[in-house]
Amino acid sequence: MTSNNNEVRQYIDKVLEDIKIKNPSEYEFHQATKEVLSSLKPLLLKEPRYMQNSILERIVIPERTIIFRVSWMDDNHKIQINTGYRVQFNSSVGIYKGGLRFHPSVNLGIIKFLGFEQIFKNSLTGLSIGGAKGGSDFDPKGKSDGEILRFCQSFMNELYRHIGSTKDVPAGDIGVGGREIAYLFGQYKKLTGLFDGVLTGKGLNYGGSMARTEATGYGSVYFAQNVLKSVNKEIKGMRCCVSGSGNVALYTIQKLHTLGAVAVACSDSKGTLYHENGLDFETLKEIKEVNHGDLKTYTEIFEDSIYTPKEHYAQDTHHIWSIPCDIAFPSATQNELNLHDAKNLIANGVLLVNEGANMPTTLEATKYLIENGVLFAPAKAANAGGVATSQLEMAQNSSMVSWSFEEVDKKLKDIMDGIFKRAYETAKEFGCEGDLIMGTNIAGFKKVADAMIRQGV
Ligand code: NDP
């Protein structure tokens, strides 16, 4: 028995409408659920068991949402209060896994959108990992090391009781890098007396994995290589714009250069940097990763580079997307590439948009890019290298071994090739060859939904 078109459309629309009614101010979550559910239509038409088992209604509600107070003392001995979150979204195919974000914009809607996307991303890796996300509206910028330490300790004072190496394993995300993971891990260890793989992204001298730092950026470029190969092109010689200059952006730039492509621009929350002959990775790393500094200082070292502060961007645009390039790698944050940006990219002949950040492209921009023949690599597939390598870190922790950089990098590349293959072939199976959004969403969803059905109500 198959469902008919109207029935499926009404089912999807009803679930999306209910999400808006029950979670009125969670705009990013509305966007993420709309993007996924709308692309599942061909699957629901062909296989009615998902409707019969109320899978959509179930999958859009987290299994558990934890919201908690985080109070900590600043350097002036004043008590500061933030909100902490952990959304354990779905554990049908494995333990909860997903990063922690510390950024002033964090709210429940943002954590839910990230946790929801994480379900399908993790499923698509082919590994056994469920979906979760967490974080806080704490802003690490401008804080002393002592303040970051005290915040992380207070955050973990509540979080520790909800996580564990066979239960929920958080990692980093925006504002949570090696320093924060180390402080969080130290406090978890004090509270529980356990030295186990409860967090990933750990330092190499206390259980971290080689190549985890590089993994999301490298993986994003490996994915782009696969997309280009499917249209008989190669990455060598391509000019690229990579937004952001954090973890994902930096290692995207490094891998692009290794493969003979040229990254000409990057950005941060204050402005955009353009270097026609190619950005210098080591200098960028020193400024942003080591010194947590300002991108503008790059121009003091390379006088032929150009810095454009945010205040000079044309209205409603992000300057980086008006710079001509063959490949755009949005790798900073959500909704950083809008319809105006998409039009600028197309006018300058962009070939591929490869999402390094989570949901960086608005729904309107995505539609416009695709309608105009631009290749599109969605985040759930293109940036899955980070979480996949986190799982490799967990595997090394539990078996007490350490793999070399080359071994981990090779496994990462194989995983990214596998993700591309699954997304590409799924799209083909459903009559939409080349539509990687549909292929990614259907392949990621199917595995989780089938596990939910098998496991009962
Ligand atoms: P980082 O904190 O290391 O870097 C974020 C970068 O984006 C910084 O350059 C920051 O600028 C910029 N940025 C952040 N918010 C804004 C904003 N509102 N407007 C403009 N620029 C902004 O984070 P990551 O590199 O780890 O994460 C980037 C993206 O990739 C996120 O969407 C994250 O969810 C996603 N991701 C990360 C993974 C990982 O392994 N790290 C895995 C999968 C996805 P500034 O320096 O000025 O703050």
mmCIF file with all atom_site columns, N, CA and C in Angstrom, residues 31-80:
data_model
loop_
_atom_site.group_PDB
_atom_site.id
_atom_site.type_symbol
_atom_site.label_atom_id
_atom_site.label_alt_id
_atom_site.label_comp_id
_atom_site.label_asym_id
_atom_site.label_entity_id
_atom_site.label_seq_id
_atom_site.pdbx_PDB_ins_code
_atom_site.Cartn_x
_atom_site.Cartn_y
_atom_site.Cartn_z
_atom_site.occupancy
_atom_site.B_iso_or_equiv
_atom_site.pdbx_formal_charge
_atom_site.auth_seq_id
_atom_site.auth_comp_id
_atom_site.auth_asym_id
_atom_site.auth_atom_id
_atom_site.pdbx_PDB_model_num
ATOM 1   N N  . GLN A 1 31 ? 12.856 26.389 11.116 1.00 0.00 ? 31 GLN A N  1
ATOM 2   C CA . GLN A 1 31 ? 13.568 26.346 9.824  1.00 0.00 ? 31 GLN A CA 1
ATOM 3   C C  . GLN A 1 31 ? 14.181 24.964 9.580  1.00 0.00 ? 31 GLN A C  1
ATOM 4   N N  . ALA A 1 32 ? 14.836 24.432 10.617 1.00 0.00 ? 32 ALA A N  1
ATOM 5   C CA . ALA A 1 32 ? 15.520 23.134 10.450 1.00 0.00 ? 32 ALA A CA 1
ATOM 6   C C  . ALA A 1 32 ? 14.511 22.008 10.228 1.00 0.00 ? 32 ALA A C  1
ATOM 7   N N  . THR A 1 33 ? 13.400 22.031 10.965 1.00 0.00 ? 33 THR A N  1
ATOM 8   C CA . THR A 1 33 ? 12.415 20.962 10.799 1.00 0.00 ? 33 THR A CA 1
ATOM 9   C C  . THR A 1 33 ? 11.741 21.072 9.431  1.00 0.00 ? 33 THR A C  1
ATOM 10  N N  . LYS A 1 34 ? 11.488 22.302 8.993  1.00 0.00 ? 34 LYS A N  1
ATOM 11  C CA . LYS A 1 34 ? 10.866 22.484 7.669  1.00 0.00 ? 34 LYS A CA 1
ATOM 12  C C  . LYS A 1 34 ? 11.782 21.940 6.579  1.00 0.00 ? 34 LYS A C  1
ATOM 13  N N  . GLU A 1 35 ? 13.050 22.240 6.702  1.00 0.00 ? 35 GLU A N  1
ATOM 14  C CA . GLU A 1 35 ? 14.014 21.799 5.673  1.00 0.00 ? 35 GLU A CA 1
ATOM 15  C C  . GLU A 1 35 ? 14.056 20.276 5.594  1.00 0.00 ? 35 GLU A C  1
ATOM 16  N N  . VAL A 1 36 ? 14.088 19.617 6.756  1.00 0.00 ? 36 VAL A N  1
ATOM 17  C CA . VAL A 1 36 ? 14.197 18.144 6.734  1.00 0.00 ? 36 VAL A CA 1
ATOM 18  C C  . VAL A 1 36 ? 12.877 17.513 6.308  1.00 0.00 ? 36 VAL A C  1
ATOM 19  N N  . LEU A 1 37 ? 11.793 17.878 6.991  1.00 0.00 ? 37 LEU A N  1
ATOM 20  C CA . LEU A 1 37 ? 10.516 17.192 6.742  1.00 0.00 ? 37 LEU A CA 1
ATOM 21  C C  . LEU A 1 37 ? 10.046 17.372 5.297  1.00 0.00 ? 37 LEU A C  1
ATOM 22  N N  . SER A 1 38 ? 10.233 18.573 4.738  1.00 0.00 ? 38 SER A N  1
ATOM 23  C CA . SER A 1 38 ? 9.768  18.817 3.363  1.00 0.00 ? 38 SER A CA 1
ATOM 24  C C  . SER A 1 38 ? 10.484 17.907 2.365  1.00 0.00 ? 38 SER A C  1
ATOM 25  N N  . SER A 1 39 ? 11.725 17.553 2.675  1.00 0.00 ? 39 SER A N  1
ATOM 26  C CA . SER A 1 39 ? 12.472 16.747 1.702  1.00 0.00 ? 39 SER A CA 1
ATOM 27  C C  . SER A 1 39 ? 12.185 15.250 1.851  1.00 0.00 ? 39 SER A C  1
ATOM 28  N N  . LEU A 1 40 ? 11.364 14.871 2.835  1.00 0.00 ? 40 LEU A N  1
ATOM 29  C CA . LEU A 1 40 ? 11.109 13.440 3.047  1.00 0.00 ? 40 LEU A CA 1
ATOM 30  C C  . LEU A 1 40 ? 9.915  12.930 2.238  1.00 0.00 ? 40 LEU A C  1
ATOM 31  N N  . LYS A 1 41 ? 9.259  13.825 1.518  1.00 0.00 ? 41 LYS A N  1
ATOM 32  C CA . LYS A 1 41 ? 8.029  13.467 0.819  1.00 0.00 ? 41 LYS A CA 1
ATOM 33  C C  . LYS A 1 41 ? 8.152  12.202 -0.044 1.00 0.00 ? 41 LYS A C  1
ATOM 34  N N  . PRO A 1 42 ? 9.175  12.103 -0.886 1.00 0.00 ? 42 PRO A N  1
ATOM 35  C CA . PRO A 1 42 ? 9.262  10.900 -1.733 1.00 0.00 ? 42 PRO A CA 1
ATOM 36  C C  . PRO A 1 42 ? 9.341  9.602  -0.919 1.00 0.00 ? 42 PRO A C  1
ATOM 37  N N  . LEU A 1 43 ? 10.003 9.669  0.220  1.00 0.00 ? 43 LEU A N  1
ATOM 38  C CA . LEU A 1 43 ? 10.125 8.473  1.072  1.00 0.00 ? 43 LEU A CA 1
ATOM 39  C C  . LEU A 1 43 ? 8.773  8.126  1.704  1.00 0.00 ? 43 LEU A C  1
ATOM 40  N N  . LEU A 1 44 ? 8.087  9.133  2.211  1.00 0.00 ? 44 LEU A N  1
ATOM 41  C CA . LEU A 1 44 ? 6.800  8.890  2.867  1.00 0.00 ? 44 LEU A CA 1
ATOM 42  C C  . LEU A 1 44 ? 5.760  8.396  1.868  1.00 0.00 ? 44 LEU A C  1
ATOM 43  N N  . LEU A 1 45 ? 5.884  8.853  0.627  1.00 0.00 ? 45 LEU A N  1
ATOM 44  C CA . LEU A 1 45 ? 4.966  8.396  -0.425 1.00 0.00 ? 45 LEU A CA 1
ATOM 45  C C  . LEU A 1 45 ? 5.175  6.918  -0.712 1.00 0.00 ? 45 LEU A C  1
ATOM 46  N N  . LYS A 1 46 ? 6.427  6.528  -0.711 1.00 0.00 ? 46 LYS A N  1
ATOM 47  C CA . LYS A 1 46 ? 6.764  5.147  -1.082 1.00 0.00 ? 46 LYS A CA 1
ATOM 48  C C  . LYS A 1 46 ? 6.568  4.178  0.085  1.00 0.00 ? 46 LYS A C  1
ATOM 49  N N  . GLU A 1 47 ? 6.859  4.654  1.295  1.00 0.00 ? 47 GLU A N  1
ATOM 50  C CA . GLU A 1 47 ? 6.847  3.739  2.441  1.00 0.00 ? 47 GLU A CA 1
ATOM 51  C C  . GLU A 1 47 ? 5.961  4.275  3.562  1.00 0.00 ? 47 GLU A C  1
ATOM 52  N N  . PRO A 1 48 ? 4.694  3.849  3.587  1.00 0.00 ? 48 PRO A N  1
ATOM 53  C CA . PRO A 1 48 ? 3.717  4.422  4.527  1.00 0.00 ? 48 PRO A CA 1
ATOM 54  C C  . PRO A 1 48 ? 3.966  4.087  5.995  1.00 0.00 ? 48 PRO A C  1
ATOM 55  N N  . ARG A 1 49 ? 4.890  3.194  6.290  1.00 0.00 ? 49 ARG A N  1
ATOM 56  C CA . ARG A 1 49 ? 5.064  2.796  7.693  1.00 0.00 ? 49 ARG A CA 1
ATOM 57  C C  . ARG A 1 49 ? 5.499  3.961  8.594  1.00 0.00 ? 49 ARG A C  1
ATOM 58  N N  . TYR A 1 50 ? 6.151  4.962  8.007  1.00 0.00 ? 50 TYR A N  1
ATOM 59  C CA . TYR A 1 50 ? 6.592  6.085  8.838  1.00 0.00 ? 50 TYR A CA 1
ATOM 60  C C  . TYR A 1 50 ? 5.394  6.914  9.324  1.00 0.00 ? 50 TYR A C  1
ATOM 61  N N  . MET A 1 51 ? 4.419  7.084  8.433  1.00 0.00 ? 51 MET A N  1
ATOM 62  C CA . MET A 1 51 ? 3.192  7.788  8.831  1.00 0.00 ? 51 MET A CA 1
ATOM 63  C C  . MET A 1 51 ? 2.401  6.939  9.813  1.00 0.00 ? 51 MET A C  1
ATOM 64  N N  . GLN A 1 52 ? 2.299  5.657  9.498  1.00 0.00 ? 52 GLN A N  1
ATOM 65  C CA . GLN A 1 52 ? 1.496  4.762  10.353 1.00 0.00 ? 52 GLN A CA 1
ATOM 66  C C  . GLN A 1 52 ? 2.054  4.694  11.779 1.00 0.00 ? 52 GLN A C  1
ATOM 67  N N  . ASN A 1 53 ? 3.351  4.843  11.909 1.00 0.00 ? 53 ASN A N  1
ATOM 68  C CA . ASN A 1 53 ? 3.978  4.772  13.233 1.00 0.00 ? 53 ASN A CA 1
ATOM 69  C C  . ASN A 1 53 ? 4.222  6.153  13.861 1.00 0.00 ? 53 ASN A C  1
ATOM 70  N N  . SER A 1 54 ? 3.605  7.173  13.290 1.00 0.00 ? 54 SER A N  1
ATOM 71  C CA . SER A 1 54 ? 3.717  8.557  13.807 1.00 0.00 ? 54 SER A CA 1
ATOM 72  C C  . SER A 1 54 ? 5.168  8.982  14.023 1.00 0.00 ? 54 SER A C  1
ATOM 73  N N  . ILE A 1 55 ? 6.020  8.624  13.088 1.00 0.00 ? 55 ILE A N  1
ATOM 74  C CA . ILE A 1 55 ? 7.450  8.908  13.275 1.00 0.00 ? 55 ILE A CA 1
ATOM 75  C C  . ILE A 1 55 ? 7.743  10.406 13.244 1.00 0.00 ? 55 ILE A C  1
ATOM 76  N N  . LEU A 1 56 ? 7.132  11.150 12.314 1.00 0.00 ? 56 LEU A N  1
ATOM 77  C CA . LEU A 1 56 ? 7.450  12.585 12.260 1.00 0.00 ? 56 LEU A CA 1
ATOM 78  C C  . LEU A 1 56 ? 7.069  13.289 13.556 1.00 0.00 ? 56 LEU A C  1
ATOM 79  N N  . GLU A 1 57 ? 5.878  12.976 14.083 1.00 0.00 ? 57 GLU A N  1
ATOM 80  C CA . GLU A 1 57 ? 5.443  13.616 15.333 1.00 0.00 ? 57 GLU A CA 1
ATOM 81  C C  . GLU A 1 57 ? 6.416  13.299 16.462 1.00 0.00 ? 57 GLU A C  1
ATOM 82  N N  . ARG A 1 58 ? 6.964  12.090 16.443 1.00 0.00 ? 58 ARG A N  1
ATOM 83  C CA . ARG A 1 58 ? 7.861  11.672 17.534 1.00 0.00 ? 58 ARG A CA 1
ATOM 84  C C  . ARG A 1 58 ? 9.265  12.241 17.376 1.00 0.00 ? 58 ARG A C  1
ATOM 85  N N  . ILE A 1 59 ? 9.756  12.230 16.142 1.00 0.00 ? 59 ILE A N  1
ATOM 86  C CA . ILE A 1 59 ? 11.169 12.580 15.922 1.00 0.00 ? 59 ILE A CA 1
ATOM 87  C C  . ILE A 1 59 ? 11.445 14.083 16.148 1.00 0.00 ? 59 ILE A C  1
ATOM 88  N N  . VAL A 1 60 ? 10.406 14.906 16.083 1.00 0.00 ? 60 VAL A N  1
ATOM 89  C CA . VAL A 1 60 ? 10.628 16.353 16.256 1.00 0.00 ? 60 VAL A CA 1
ATOM 90  C C  . VAL A 1 60 ? 10.586 16.784 17.728 1.00 0.00 ? 60 VAL A C  1
ATOM 91  N N  . ILE A 1 61 ? 10.345 15.831 18.623 1.00 0.00 ? 61 ILE A N  1
ATOM 92  C CA . ILE A 1 61 ? 10.358 16.162 20.061 1.00 0.00 ? 61 ILE A CA 1
ATOM 93  C C  . ILE A 1 61 ? 11.556 15.479 20.713 1.00 0.00 ? 61 ILE A C  1
ATOM 94  N N  . PRO A 1 62 ? 12.396 16.250 21.410 1.00 0.00 ? 62 PRO A N  1
ATOM 95  C CA . PRO A 1 62 ? 13.570 15.633 22.043 1.00 0.00 ? 62 PRO A CA 1
ATOM 96  C C  . PRO A 1 62 ? 13.155 14.590 23.082 1.00 0.00 ? 62 PRO A C  1
ATOM 97  N N  . GLU A 1 63 ? 13.973 13.554 23.215 1.00 0.00 ? 63 GLU A N  1
ATOM 98  C CA . GLU A 1 63 ? 13.700 12.570 24.262 1.00 0.00 ? 63 GLU A CA 1
ATOM 99  C C  . GLU A 1 63 ? 13.799 13.234 25.636 1.00 0.00 ? 63 GLU A C  1
ATOM 100 N N  . ARG A 1 64 ? 14.674 14.203 25.737 1.00 0.00 ? 64 ARG A N  1
ATOM 101 C CA . ARG A 1 64 ? 14.888 14.874 27.036 1.00 0.00 ? 64 ARG A CA 1
ATOM 102 C C  . ARG A 1 64 ? 15.507 16.256 26.802 1.00 0.00 ? 64 ARG A C  1
ATOM 103 N N  . THR A 1 65 ? 15.002 17.259 27.540 1.00 0.00 ? 65 THR A N  1
ATOM 104 C CA . THR A 1 65 ? 15.572 18.615 27.470 1.00 0.00 ? 65 THR A CA 1
ATOM 105 C C  . THR A 1 65 ? 15.959 19.053 28.874 1.00 0.00 ? 65 THR A C  1
ATOM 106 N N  . ILE A 1 66 ? 17.211 19.384 29.055 1.00 0.00 ? 66 ILE A N  1
ATOM 107 C CA . ILE A 1 66 ? 17.682 19.787 30.385 1.00 0.00 ? 66 ILE A CA 1
ATOM 108 C C  . ILE A 1 66 ? 18.079 21.262 30.308 1.00 0.00 ? 66 ILE A C  1
ATOM 109 N N  . ILE A 1 67 ? 17.475 22.081 31.176 1.00 0.00 ? 67 ILE A N  1
ATOM 110 C CA . ILE A 1 67 ? 17.815 23.515 31.231 1.00 0.00 ? 67 ILE A CA 1
ATOM 111 C C  . ILE A 1 67 ? 18.229 23.817 32.659 1.00 0.00 ? 67 ILE A C  1
ATOM 112 N N  . PHE A 1 68 ? 19.371 24.469 32.808 1.00 0.00 ? 68 PHE A N  1
ATOM 113 C CA . PHE A 1 68 ? 19.862 24.656 34.177 1.00 0.00 ? 68 PHE A CA 1
ATOM 114 C C  . PHE A 1 68 ? 20.567 25.998 34.381 1.00 0.00 ? 68 PHE A C  1
ATOM 115 N N  . ARG A 1 69 ? 20.610 26.391 35.659 1.00 0.00 ? 69 ARG A N  1
ATOM 116 C CA . ARG A 1 69 ? 21.266 27.644 36.033 1.00 0.00 ? 69 ARG A CA 1
ATOM 117 C C  . ARG A 1 69 ? 22.768 27.419 36.152 1.00 0.00 ? 69 ARG A C  1
ATOM 118 N N  . VAL A 1 70 ? 23.545 28.372 35.608 1.00 0.00 ? 70 VAL A N  1
ATOM 119 C CA . VAL A 1 70 ? 25.000 28.310 35.773 1.00 0.00 ? 70 VAL A CA 1
ATOM 120 C C  . VAL A 1 70 ? 25.436 29.613 36.428 1.00 0.00 ? 70 VAL A C  1
ATOM 121 N N  . SER A 1 71 ? 25.731 29.592 37.715 1.00 0.00 ? 71 SER A N  1
ATOM 122 C CA . SER A 1 71 ? 26.225 30.813 38.361 1.00 0.00 ? 71 SER A CA 1
ATOM 123 C C  . SER A 1 71 ? 27.713 30.676 38.623 1.00 0.00 ? 71 SER A C  1
ATOM 124 N N  . TRP A 1 72 ? 28.436 31.758 38.457 1.00 0.00 ? 72 TRP A N  1
ATOM 125 C CA . TRP A 1 72 ? 29.902 31.728 38.591 1.00 0.00 ? 72 TRP A CA 1
ATOM 126 C C  . TRP A 1 72 ? 30.382 33.113 39.013 1.00 0.00 ? 72 TRP A C  1
ATOM 127 N N  . MET A 1 73 ? 31.567 33.162 39.543 1.00 0.00 ? 73 MET A N  1
ATOM 128 C CA . MET A 1 73 ? 32.110 34.412 40.087 1.00 0.00 ? 73 MET A CA 1
ATOM 129 C C  . MET A 1 73 ? 33.088 35.030 39.085 1.00 0.00 ? 73 MET A C  1
ATOM 130 N N  . ASP A 1 74 ? 32.877 36.280 38.696 1.00 0.00 ? 74 ASP A N  1
ATOM 131 C CA . ASP A 1 74 ? 33.831 36.908 37.772 1.00 0.00 ? 74 ASP A CA 1
ATOM 132 C C  . ASP A 1 74 ? 35.055 37.442 38.525 1.00 0.00 ? 74 ASP A C  1
ATOM 133 N N  . ASP A 1 75 ? 35.986 38.061 37.790 1.00 0.00 ? 75 ASP A N  1
ATOM 134 C CA . ASP A 1 75 ? 37.245 38.491 38.408 1.00 0.00 ? 75 ASP A CA 1
ATOM 135 C C  . ASP A 1 75 ? 37.045 39.630 39.422 1.00 0.00 ? 75 ASP A C  1
ATOM 136 N N  . ASN A 1 76 ? 35.894 40.308 39.337 1.00 0.00 ? 76 ASN A N  1
ATOM 137 C CA . ASN A 1 76 ? 35.602 41.380 40.309 1.00 0.00 ? 76 ASN A CA 1
ATOM 138 C C  . ASN A 1 76 ? 34.768 40.870 41.479 1.00 0.00 ? 76 ASN A C  1
ATOM 139 N N  . HIS A 1 77 ? 34.723 39.543 41.606 1.00 0.00 ? 77 HIS A N  1
ATOM 140 C CA . HIS A 1 77 ? 33.959 38.893 42.675 1.00 0.00 ? 77 HIS A CA 1
ATOM 141 C C  . HIS A 1 77 ? 32.463 39.169 42.597 1.00 0.00 ? 77 HIS A C  1
ATOM 142 N N  . LYS A 1 78 ? 32.002 39.434 41.388 1.00 0.00 ? 78 LYS A N  1
ATOM 143 C CA . LYS A 1 78 ? 30.561 39.616 41.187 1.00 0.00 ? 78 LYS A CA 1
ATOM 144 C C  . LYS A 1 78 ? 29.979 38.291 40.678 1.00 0.00 ? 78 LYS A C  1
ATOM 145 N N  . ILE A 1 79 ? 28.802 37.945 41.161 1.00 0.00 ? 79 ILE A N  1
ATOM 146 C CA . ILE A 1 79 ? 28.189 36.684 40.711 1.00 0.00 ? 79 ILE A CA 1
ATOM 147 C C  . ILE A 1 79 ? 27.492 36.906 39.370 1.00 0.00 ? 79 ILE A C  1
ATOM 148 N N  . GLN A 1 80 ? 27.834 36.070 38.402 1.00 0.00 ? 80 GLN A N  1
ATOM 149 C CA . GLN A 1 80 ? 27.221 36.145 37.074 1.00 0.00 ? 80 GLN A CA 1
ATOM 150 C C  . GLN A 1 80 ? 26.343 34.917 36.882 1.00 0.00 ? 80 GLN A C  1
#
